[in-house]
mmCIF file with all atom_site columns, C-alpha atoms in Angstrom:
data_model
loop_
_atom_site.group_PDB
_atom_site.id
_atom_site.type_symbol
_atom_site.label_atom_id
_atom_site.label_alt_id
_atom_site.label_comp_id
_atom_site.label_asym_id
_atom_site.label_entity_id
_atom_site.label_seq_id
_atom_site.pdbx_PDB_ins_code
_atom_site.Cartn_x
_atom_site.Cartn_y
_atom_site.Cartn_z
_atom_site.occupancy
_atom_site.B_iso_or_equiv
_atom_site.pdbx_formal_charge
_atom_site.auth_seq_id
_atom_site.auth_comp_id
_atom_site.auth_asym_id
_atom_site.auth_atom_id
_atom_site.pdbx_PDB_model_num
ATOM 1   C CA . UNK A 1 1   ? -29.988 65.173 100.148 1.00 0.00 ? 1   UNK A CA 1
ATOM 2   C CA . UNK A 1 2   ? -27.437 67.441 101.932 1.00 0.00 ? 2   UNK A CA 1
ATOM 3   C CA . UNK A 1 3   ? -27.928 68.142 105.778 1.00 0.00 ? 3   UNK A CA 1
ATOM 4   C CA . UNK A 1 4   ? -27.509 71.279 107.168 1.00 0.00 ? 4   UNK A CA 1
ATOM 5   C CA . UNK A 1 5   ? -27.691 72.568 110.752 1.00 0.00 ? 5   UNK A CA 1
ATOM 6   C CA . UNK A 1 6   ? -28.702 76.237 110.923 1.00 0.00 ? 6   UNK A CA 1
ATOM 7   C CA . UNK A 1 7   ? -26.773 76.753 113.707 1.00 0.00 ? 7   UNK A CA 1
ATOM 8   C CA . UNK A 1 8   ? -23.385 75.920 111.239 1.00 0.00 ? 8   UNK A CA 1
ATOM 9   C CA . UNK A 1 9   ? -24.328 78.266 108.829 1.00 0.00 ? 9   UNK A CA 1
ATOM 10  C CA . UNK A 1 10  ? -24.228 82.191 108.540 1.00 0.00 ? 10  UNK A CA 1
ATOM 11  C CA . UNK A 1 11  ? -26.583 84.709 108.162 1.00 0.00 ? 11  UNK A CA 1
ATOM 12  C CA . UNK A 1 12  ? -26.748 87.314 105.437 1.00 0.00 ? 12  UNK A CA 1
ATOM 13  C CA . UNK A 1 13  ? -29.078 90.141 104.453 1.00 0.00 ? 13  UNK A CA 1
ATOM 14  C CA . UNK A 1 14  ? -30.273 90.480 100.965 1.00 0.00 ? 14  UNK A CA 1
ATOM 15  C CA . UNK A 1 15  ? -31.649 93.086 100.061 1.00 0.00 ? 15  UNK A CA 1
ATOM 16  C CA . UNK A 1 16  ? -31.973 93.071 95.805  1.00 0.00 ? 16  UNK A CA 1
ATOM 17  C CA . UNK A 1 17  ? -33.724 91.251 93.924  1.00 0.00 ? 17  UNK A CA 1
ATOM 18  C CA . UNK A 1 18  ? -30.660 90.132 91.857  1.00 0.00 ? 18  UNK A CA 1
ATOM 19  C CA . UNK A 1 19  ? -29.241 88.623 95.329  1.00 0.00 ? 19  UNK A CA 1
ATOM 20  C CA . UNK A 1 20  ? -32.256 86.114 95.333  1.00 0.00 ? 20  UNK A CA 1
ATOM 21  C CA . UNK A 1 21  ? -34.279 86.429 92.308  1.00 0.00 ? 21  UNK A CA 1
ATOM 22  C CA . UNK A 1 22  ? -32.660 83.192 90.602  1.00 0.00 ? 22  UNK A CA 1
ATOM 23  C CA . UNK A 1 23  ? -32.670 81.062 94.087  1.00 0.00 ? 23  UNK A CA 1
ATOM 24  C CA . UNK A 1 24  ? -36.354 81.103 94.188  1.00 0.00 ? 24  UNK A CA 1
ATOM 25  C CA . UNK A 1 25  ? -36.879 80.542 90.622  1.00 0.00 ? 25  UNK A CA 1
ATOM 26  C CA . UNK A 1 26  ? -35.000 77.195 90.967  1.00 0.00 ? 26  UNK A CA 1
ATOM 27  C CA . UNK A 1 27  ? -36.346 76.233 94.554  1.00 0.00 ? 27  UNK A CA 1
ATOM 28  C CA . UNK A 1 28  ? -39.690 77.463 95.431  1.00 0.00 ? 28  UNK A CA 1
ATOM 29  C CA . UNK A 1 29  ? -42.581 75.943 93.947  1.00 0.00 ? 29  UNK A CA 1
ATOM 30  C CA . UNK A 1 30  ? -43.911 79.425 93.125  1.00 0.00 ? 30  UNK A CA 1
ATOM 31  C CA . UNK A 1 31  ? -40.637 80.841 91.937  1.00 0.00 ? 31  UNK A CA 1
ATOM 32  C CA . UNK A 1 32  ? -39.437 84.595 92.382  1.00 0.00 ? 32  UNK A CA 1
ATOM 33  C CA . UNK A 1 33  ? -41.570 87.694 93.903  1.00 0.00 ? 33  UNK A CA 1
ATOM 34  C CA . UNK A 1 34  ? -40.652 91.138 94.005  1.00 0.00 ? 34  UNK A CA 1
ATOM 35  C CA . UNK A 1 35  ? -40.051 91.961 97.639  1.00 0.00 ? 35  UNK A CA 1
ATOM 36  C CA . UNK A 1 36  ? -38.418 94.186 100.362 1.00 0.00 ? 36  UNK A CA 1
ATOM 37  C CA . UNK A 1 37  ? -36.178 92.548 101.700 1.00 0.00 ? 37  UNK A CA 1
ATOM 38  C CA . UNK A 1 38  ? -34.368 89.204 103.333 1.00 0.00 ? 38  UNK A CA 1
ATOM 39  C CA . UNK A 1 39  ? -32.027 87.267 104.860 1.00 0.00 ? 39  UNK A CA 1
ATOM 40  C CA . UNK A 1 40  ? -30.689 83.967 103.570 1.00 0.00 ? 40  UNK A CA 1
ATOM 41  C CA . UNK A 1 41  ? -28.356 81.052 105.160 1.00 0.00 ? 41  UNK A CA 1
ATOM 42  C CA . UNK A 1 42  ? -24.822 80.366 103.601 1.00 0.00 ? 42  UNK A CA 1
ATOM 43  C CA . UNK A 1 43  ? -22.014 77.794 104.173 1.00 0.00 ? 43  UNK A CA 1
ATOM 44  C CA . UNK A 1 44  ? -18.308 77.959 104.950 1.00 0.00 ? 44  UNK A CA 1
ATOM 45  C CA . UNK A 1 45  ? -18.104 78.692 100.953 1.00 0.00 ? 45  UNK A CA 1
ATOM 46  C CA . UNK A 1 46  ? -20.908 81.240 100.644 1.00 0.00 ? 46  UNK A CA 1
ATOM 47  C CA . UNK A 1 47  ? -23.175 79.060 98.973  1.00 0.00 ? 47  UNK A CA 1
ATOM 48  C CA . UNK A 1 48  ? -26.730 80.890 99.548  1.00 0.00 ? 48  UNK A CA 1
ATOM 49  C CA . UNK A 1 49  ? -28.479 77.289 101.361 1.00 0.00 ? 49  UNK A CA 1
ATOM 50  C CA . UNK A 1 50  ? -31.947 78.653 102.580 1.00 0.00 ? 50  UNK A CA 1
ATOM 51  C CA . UNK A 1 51  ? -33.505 82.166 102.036 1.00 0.00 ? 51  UNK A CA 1
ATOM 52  C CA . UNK A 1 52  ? -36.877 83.835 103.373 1.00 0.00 ? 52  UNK A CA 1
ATOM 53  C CA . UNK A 1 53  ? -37.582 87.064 101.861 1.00 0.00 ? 53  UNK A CA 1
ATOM 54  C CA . UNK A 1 54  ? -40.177 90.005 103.133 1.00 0.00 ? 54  UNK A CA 1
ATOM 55  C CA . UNK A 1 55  ? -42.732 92.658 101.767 1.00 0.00 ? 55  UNK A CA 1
ATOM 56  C CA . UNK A 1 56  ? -45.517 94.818 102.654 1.00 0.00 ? 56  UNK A CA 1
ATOM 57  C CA . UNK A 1 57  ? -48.794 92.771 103.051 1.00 0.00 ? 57  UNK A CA 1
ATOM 58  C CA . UNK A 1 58  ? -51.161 93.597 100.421 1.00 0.00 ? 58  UNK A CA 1
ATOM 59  C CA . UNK A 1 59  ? -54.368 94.134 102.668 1.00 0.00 ? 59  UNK A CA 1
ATOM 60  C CA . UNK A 1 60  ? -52.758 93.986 106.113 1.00 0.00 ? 60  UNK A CA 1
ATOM 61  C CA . UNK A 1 61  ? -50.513 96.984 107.713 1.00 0.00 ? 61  UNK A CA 1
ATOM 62  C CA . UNK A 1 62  ? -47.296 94.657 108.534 1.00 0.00 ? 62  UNK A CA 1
ATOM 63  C CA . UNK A 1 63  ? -45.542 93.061 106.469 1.00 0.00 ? 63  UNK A CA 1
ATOM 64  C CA . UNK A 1 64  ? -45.721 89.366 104.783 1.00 0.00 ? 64  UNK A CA 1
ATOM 65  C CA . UNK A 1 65  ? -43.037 86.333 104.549 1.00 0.00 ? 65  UNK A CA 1
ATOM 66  C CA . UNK A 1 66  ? -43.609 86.137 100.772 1.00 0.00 ? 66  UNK A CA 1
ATOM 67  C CA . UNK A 1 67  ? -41.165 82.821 100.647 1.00 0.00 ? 67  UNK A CA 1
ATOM 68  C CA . UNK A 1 68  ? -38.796 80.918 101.887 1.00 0.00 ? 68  UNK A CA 1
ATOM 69  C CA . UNK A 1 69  ? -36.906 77.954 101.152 1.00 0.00 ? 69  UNK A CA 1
ATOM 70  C CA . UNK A 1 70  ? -34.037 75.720 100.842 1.00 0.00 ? 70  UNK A CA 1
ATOM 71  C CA . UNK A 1 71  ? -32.003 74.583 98.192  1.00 0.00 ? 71  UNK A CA 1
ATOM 72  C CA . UNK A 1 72  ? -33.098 72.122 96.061  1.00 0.00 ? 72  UNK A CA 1
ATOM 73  C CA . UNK A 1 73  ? -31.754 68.606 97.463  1.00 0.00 ? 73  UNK A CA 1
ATOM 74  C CA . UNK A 1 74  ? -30.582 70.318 100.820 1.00 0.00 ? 74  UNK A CA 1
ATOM 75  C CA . UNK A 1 75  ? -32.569 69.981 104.415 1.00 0.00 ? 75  UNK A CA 1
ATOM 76  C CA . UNK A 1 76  ? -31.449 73.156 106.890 1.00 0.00 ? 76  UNK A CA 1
ATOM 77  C CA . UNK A 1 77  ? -32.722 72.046 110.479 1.00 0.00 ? 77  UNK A CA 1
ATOM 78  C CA . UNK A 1 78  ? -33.713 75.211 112.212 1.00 0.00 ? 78  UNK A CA 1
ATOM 79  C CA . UNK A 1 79  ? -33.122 77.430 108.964 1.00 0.00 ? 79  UNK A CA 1
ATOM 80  C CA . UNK A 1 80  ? -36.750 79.038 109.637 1.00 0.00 ? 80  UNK A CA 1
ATOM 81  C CA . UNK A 1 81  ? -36.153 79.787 113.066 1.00 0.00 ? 81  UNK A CA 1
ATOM 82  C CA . UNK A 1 82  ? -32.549 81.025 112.418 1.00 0.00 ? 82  UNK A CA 1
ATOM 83  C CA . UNK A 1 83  ? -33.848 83.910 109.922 1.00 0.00 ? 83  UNK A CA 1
ATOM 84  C CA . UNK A 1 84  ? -36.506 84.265 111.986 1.00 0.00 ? 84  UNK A CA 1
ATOM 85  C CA . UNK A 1 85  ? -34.727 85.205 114.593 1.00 0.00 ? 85  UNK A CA 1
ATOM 86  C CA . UNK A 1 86  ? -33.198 88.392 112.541 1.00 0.00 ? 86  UNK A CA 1
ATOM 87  C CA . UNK A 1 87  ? -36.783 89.532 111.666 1.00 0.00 ? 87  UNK A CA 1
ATOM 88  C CA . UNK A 1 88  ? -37.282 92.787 113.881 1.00 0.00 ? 88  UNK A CA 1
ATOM 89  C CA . UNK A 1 89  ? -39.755 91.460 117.078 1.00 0.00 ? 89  UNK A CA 1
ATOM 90  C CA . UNK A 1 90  ? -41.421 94.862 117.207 1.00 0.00 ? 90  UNK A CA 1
ATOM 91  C CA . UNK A 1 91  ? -43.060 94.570 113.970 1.00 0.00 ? 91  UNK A CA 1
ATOM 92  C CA . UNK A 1 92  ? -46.024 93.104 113.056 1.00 0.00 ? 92  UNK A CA 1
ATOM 93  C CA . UNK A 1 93  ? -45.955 89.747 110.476 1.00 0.00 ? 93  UNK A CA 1
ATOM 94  C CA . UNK A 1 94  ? -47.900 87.275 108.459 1.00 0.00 ? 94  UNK A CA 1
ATOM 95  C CA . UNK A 1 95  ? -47.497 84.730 106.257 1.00 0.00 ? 95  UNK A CA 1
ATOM 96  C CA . UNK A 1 96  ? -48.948 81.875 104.026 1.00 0.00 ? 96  UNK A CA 1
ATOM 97  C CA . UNK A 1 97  ? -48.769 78.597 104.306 1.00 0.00 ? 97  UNK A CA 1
ATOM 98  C CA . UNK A 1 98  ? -50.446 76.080 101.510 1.00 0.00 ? 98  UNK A CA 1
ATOM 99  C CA . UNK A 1 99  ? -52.554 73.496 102.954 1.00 0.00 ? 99  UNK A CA 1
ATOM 100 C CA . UNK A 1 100 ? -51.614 71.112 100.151 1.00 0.00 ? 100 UNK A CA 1
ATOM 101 C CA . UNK A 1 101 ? -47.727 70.905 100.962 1.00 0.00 ? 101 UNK A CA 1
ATOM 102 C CA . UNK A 1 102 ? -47.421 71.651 104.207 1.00 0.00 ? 102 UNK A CA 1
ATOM 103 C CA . UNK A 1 103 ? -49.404 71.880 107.797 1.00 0.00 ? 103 UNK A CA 1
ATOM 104 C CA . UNK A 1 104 ? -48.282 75.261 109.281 1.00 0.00 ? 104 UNK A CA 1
ATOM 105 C CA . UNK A 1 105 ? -46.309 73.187 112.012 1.00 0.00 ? 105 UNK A CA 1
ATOM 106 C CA . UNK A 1 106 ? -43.300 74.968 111.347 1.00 0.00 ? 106 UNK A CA 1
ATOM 107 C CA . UNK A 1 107 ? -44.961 78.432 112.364 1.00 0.00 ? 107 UNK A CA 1
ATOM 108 C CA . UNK A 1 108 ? -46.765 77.304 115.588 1.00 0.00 ? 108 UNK A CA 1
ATOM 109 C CA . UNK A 1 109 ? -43.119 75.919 116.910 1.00 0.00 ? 109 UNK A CA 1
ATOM 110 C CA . UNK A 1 110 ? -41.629 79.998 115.861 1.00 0.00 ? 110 UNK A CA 1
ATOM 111 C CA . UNK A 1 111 ? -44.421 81.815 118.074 1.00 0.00 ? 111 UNK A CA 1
ATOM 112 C CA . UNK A 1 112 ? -47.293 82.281 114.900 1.00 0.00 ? 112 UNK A CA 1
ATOM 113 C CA . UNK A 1 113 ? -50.982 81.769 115.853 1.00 0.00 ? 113 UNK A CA 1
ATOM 114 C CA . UNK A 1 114 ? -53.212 80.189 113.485 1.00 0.00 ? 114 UNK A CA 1
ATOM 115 C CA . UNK A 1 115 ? -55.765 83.382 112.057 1.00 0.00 ? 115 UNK A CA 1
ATOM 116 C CA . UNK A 1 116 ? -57.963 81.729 109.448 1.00 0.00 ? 116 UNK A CA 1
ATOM 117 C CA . UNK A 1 117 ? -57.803 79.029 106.927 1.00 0.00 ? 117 UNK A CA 1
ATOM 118 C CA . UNK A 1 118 ? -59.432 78.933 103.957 1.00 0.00 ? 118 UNK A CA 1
ATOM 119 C CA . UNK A 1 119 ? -60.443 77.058 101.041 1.00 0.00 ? 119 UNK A CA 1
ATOM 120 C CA . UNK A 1 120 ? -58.721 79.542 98.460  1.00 0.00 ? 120 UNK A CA 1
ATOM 121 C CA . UNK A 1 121 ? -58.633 77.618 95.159  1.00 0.00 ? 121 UNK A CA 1
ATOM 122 C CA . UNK A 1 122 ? -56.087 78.634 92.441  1.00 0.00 ? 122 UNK A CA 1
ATOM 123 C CA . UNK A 1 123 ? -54.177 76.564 90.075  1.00 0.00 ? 123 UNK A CA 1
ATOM 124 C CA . UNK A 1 124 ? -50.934 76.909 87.851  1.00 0.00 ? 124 UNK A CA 1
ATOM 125 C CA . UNK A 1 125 ? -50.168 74.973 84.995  1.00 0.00 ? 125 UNK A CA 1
ATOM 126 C CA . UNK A 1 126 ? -47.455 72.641 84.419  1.00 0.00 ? 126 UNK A CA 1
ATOM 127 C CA . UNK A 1 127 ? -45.825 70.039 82.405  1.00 0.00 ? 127 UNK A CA 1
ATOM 128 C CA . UNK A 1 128 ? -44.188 67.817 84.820  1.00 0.00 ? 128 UNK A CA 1
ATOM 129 C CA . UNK A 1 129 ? -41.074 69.817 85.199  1.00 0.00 ? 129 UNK A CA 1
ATOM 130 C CA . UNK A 1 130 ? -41.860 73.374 84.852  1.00 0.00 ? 130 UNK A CA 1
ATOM 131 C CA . UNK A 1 131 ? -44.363 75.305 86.889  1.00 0.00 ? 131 UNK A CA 1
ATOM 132 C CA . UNK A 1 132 ? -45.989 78.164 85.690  1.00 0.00 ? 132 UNK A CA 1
ATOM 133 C CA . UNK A 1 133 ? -48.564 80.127 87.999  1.00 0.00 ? 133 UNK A CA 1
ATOM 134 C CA . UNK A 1 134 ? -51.940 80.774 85.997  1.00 0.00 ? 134 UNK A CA 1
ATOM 135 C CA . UNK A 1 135 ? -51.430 84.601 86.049  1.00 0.00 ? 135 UNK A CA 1
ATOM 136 C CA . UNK A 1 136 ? -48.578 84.205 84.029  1.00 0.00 ? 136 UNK A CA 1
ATOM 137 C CA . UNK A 1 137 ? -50.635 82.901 81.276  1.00 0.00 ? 137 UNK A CA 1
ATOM 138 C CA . UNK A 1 138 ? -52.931 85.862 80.973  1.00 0.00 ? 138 UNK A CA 1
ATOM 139 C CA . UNK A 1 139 ? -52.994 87.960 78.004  1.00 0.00 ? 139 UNK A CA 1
ATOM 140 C CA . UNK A 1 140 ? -51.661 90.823 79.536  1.00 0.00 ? 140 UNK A CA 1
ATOM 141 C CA . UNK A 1 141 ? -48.357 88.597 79.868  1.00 0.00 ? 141 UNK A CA 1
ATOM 142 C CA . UNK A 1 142 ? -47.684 87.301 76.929  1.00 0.00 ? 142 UNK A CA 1
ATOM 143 C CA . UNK A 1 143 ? -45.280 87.890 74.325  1.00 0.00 ? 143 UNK A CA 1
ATOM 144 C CA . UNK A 1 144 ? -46.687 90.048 71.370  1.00 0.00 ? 144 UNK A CA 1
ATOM 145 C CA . UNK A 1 145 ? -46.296 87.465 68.789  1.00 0.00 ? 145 UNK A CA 1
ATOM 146 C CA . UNK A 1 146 ? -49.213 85.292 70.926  1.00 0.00 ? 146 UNK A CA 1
ATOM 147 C CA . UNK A 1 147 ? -51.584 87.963 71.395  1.00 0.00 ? 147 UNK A CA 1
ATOM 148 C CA . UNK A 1 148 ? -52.532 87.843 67.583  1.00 0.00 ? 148 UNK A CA 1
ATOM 149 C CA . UNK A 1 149 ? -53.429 83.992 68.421  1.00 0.00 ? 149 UNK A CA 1
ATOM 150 C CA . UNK A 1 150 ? -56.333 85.011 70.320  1.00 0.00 ? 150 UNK A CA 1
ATOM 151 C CA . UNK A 1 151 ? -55.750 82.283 72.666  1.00 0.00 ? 151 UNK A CA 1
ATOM 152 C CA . UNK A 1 152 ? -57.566 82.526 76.157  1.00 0.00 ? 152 UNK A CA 1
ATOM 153 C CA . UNK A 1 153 ? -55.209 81.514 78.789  1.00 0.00 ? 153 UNK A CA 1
ATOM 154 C CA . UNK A 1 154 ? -56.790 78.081 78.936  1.00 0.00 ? 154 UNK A CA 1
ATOM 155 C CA . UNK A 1 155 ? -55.900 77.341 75.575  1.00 0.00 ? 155 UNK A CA 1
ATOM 156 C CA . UNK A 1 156 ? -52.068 79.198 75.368  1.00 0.00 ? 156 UNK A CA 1
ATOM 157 C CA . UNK A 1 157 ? -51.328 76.923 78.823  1.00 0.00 ? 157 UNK A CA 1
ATOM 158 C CA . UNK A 1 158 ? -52.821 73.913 77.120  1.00 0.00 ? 158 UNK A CA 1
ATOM 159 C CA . UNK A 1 159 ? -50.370 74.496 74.518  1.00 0.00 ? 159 UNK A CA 1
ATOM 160 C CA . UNK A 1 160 ? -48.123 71.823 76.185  1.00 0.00 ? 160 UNK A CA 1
ATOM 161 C CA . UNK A 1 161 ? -49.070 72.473 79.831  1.00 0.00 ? 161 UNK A CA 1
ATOM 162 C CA . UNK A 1 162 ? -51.798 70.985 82.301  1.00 0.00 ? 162 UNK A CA 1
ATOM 163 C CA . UNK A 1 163 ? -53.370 72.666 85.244  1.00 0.00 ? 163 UNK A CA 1
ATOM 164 C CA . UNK A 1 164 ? -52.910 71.265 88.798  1.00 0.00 ? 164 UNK A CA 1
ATOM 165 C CA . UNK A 1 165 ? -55.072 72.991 91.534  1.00 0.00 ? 165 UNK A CA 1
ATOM 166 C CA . UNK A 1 166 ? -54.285 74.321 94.819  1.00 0.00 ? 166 UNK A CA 1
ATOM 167 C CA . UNK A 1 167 ? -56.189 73.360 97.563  1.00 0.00 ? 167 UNK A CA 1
ATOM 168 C CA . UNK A 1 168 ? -56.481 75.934 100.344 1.00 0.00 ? 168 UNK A CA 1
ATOM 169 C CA . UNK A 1 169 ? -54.263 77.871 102.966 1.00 0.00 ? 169 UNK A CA 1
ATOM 170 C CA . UNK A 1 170 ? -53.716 78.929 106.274 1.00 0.00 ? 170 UNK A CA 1
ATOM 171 C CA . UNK A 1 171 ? -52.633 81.938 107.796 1.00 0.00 ? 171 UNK A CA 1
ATOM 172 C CA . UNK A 1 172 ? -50.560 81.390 110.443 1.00 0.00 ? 172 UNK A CA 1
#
């Protein structure tokens, strides 16, 4: 993979969704959300490198880290700390972490205290390559041509898809 130092890279602001809808698709495990705003991390070319977005928390007043991440096959030491540091100190922020793939380390060394953790259980479905979050497979997102099926979203993900569970999270 392809080292970067955060401190050789530049900081940019995105703010729409067409800026950074199709980097998170291809590198976080949970593709694209809709969300506020963000800032990402680009190279001498302009090549977008590692991007954390933000939106309004849905049951806290602040707002959330709703992802970040690198490019696929590229490491950014101190890329979380870097946007980080653009976040606005006076406001108020939370954010996820997924007790399967990571251990919240990265937050305690930016300034986060640990809140709760939980054993939250969710799955998505998958077939080795793509990744598909279960709530995409609910009726009220299909195509039109399924819903005459009468599939239950067990059986349309089963369709060539199987389901992987998450275990837990913290908030940091």
């Amino acid at each position: 993979s392809k080292v970067h130092r955060a401190s050789m890279l530049s900081v940019i602001r995105i703010d729409k969704p067409s800026e950074y809808k199709s980097f998170f698709n291809a590198n976080h495990l949970d593709g694209f959300v809709q969300s506020s705003f963000g800032y990402g991390l680009v190279d001498s070319s302009g090549e977008l490198v590692c991007a954390m977005i933000f939106r309004q928390a849905m049951h806290d007043n602040c707002l959330e880290i709703s992802r970040f991440c690198t490019k696929s096959g590229h490491k950014v030491h101190g890329g979380f700390s870097k946007l980080m540091s653009e976040f606005p100190a006076n406001k108020p922020l939370i954010s996820y972490s997924s007790n399967r793939i990571s251990t919240g380390h990265t937050y305690s060394s930016c300034g986060f205290s640990p809140r709760e953790s939980s054993s939250y259980l969710s799955y998505y479905y998958t077939d080795g390559s793509v990744r598909l979050f279960r709530t995409k497979c609910q009726k009220r997102c299909l195509p039109p041509e399924y819903l005459s099926l009468g599939l239950t979203e067990r059986q349309y993900a089963e369709g060539g898809y199987f389901a992987e569970v998450l275990l837990g999270r913290k908030v940091p």
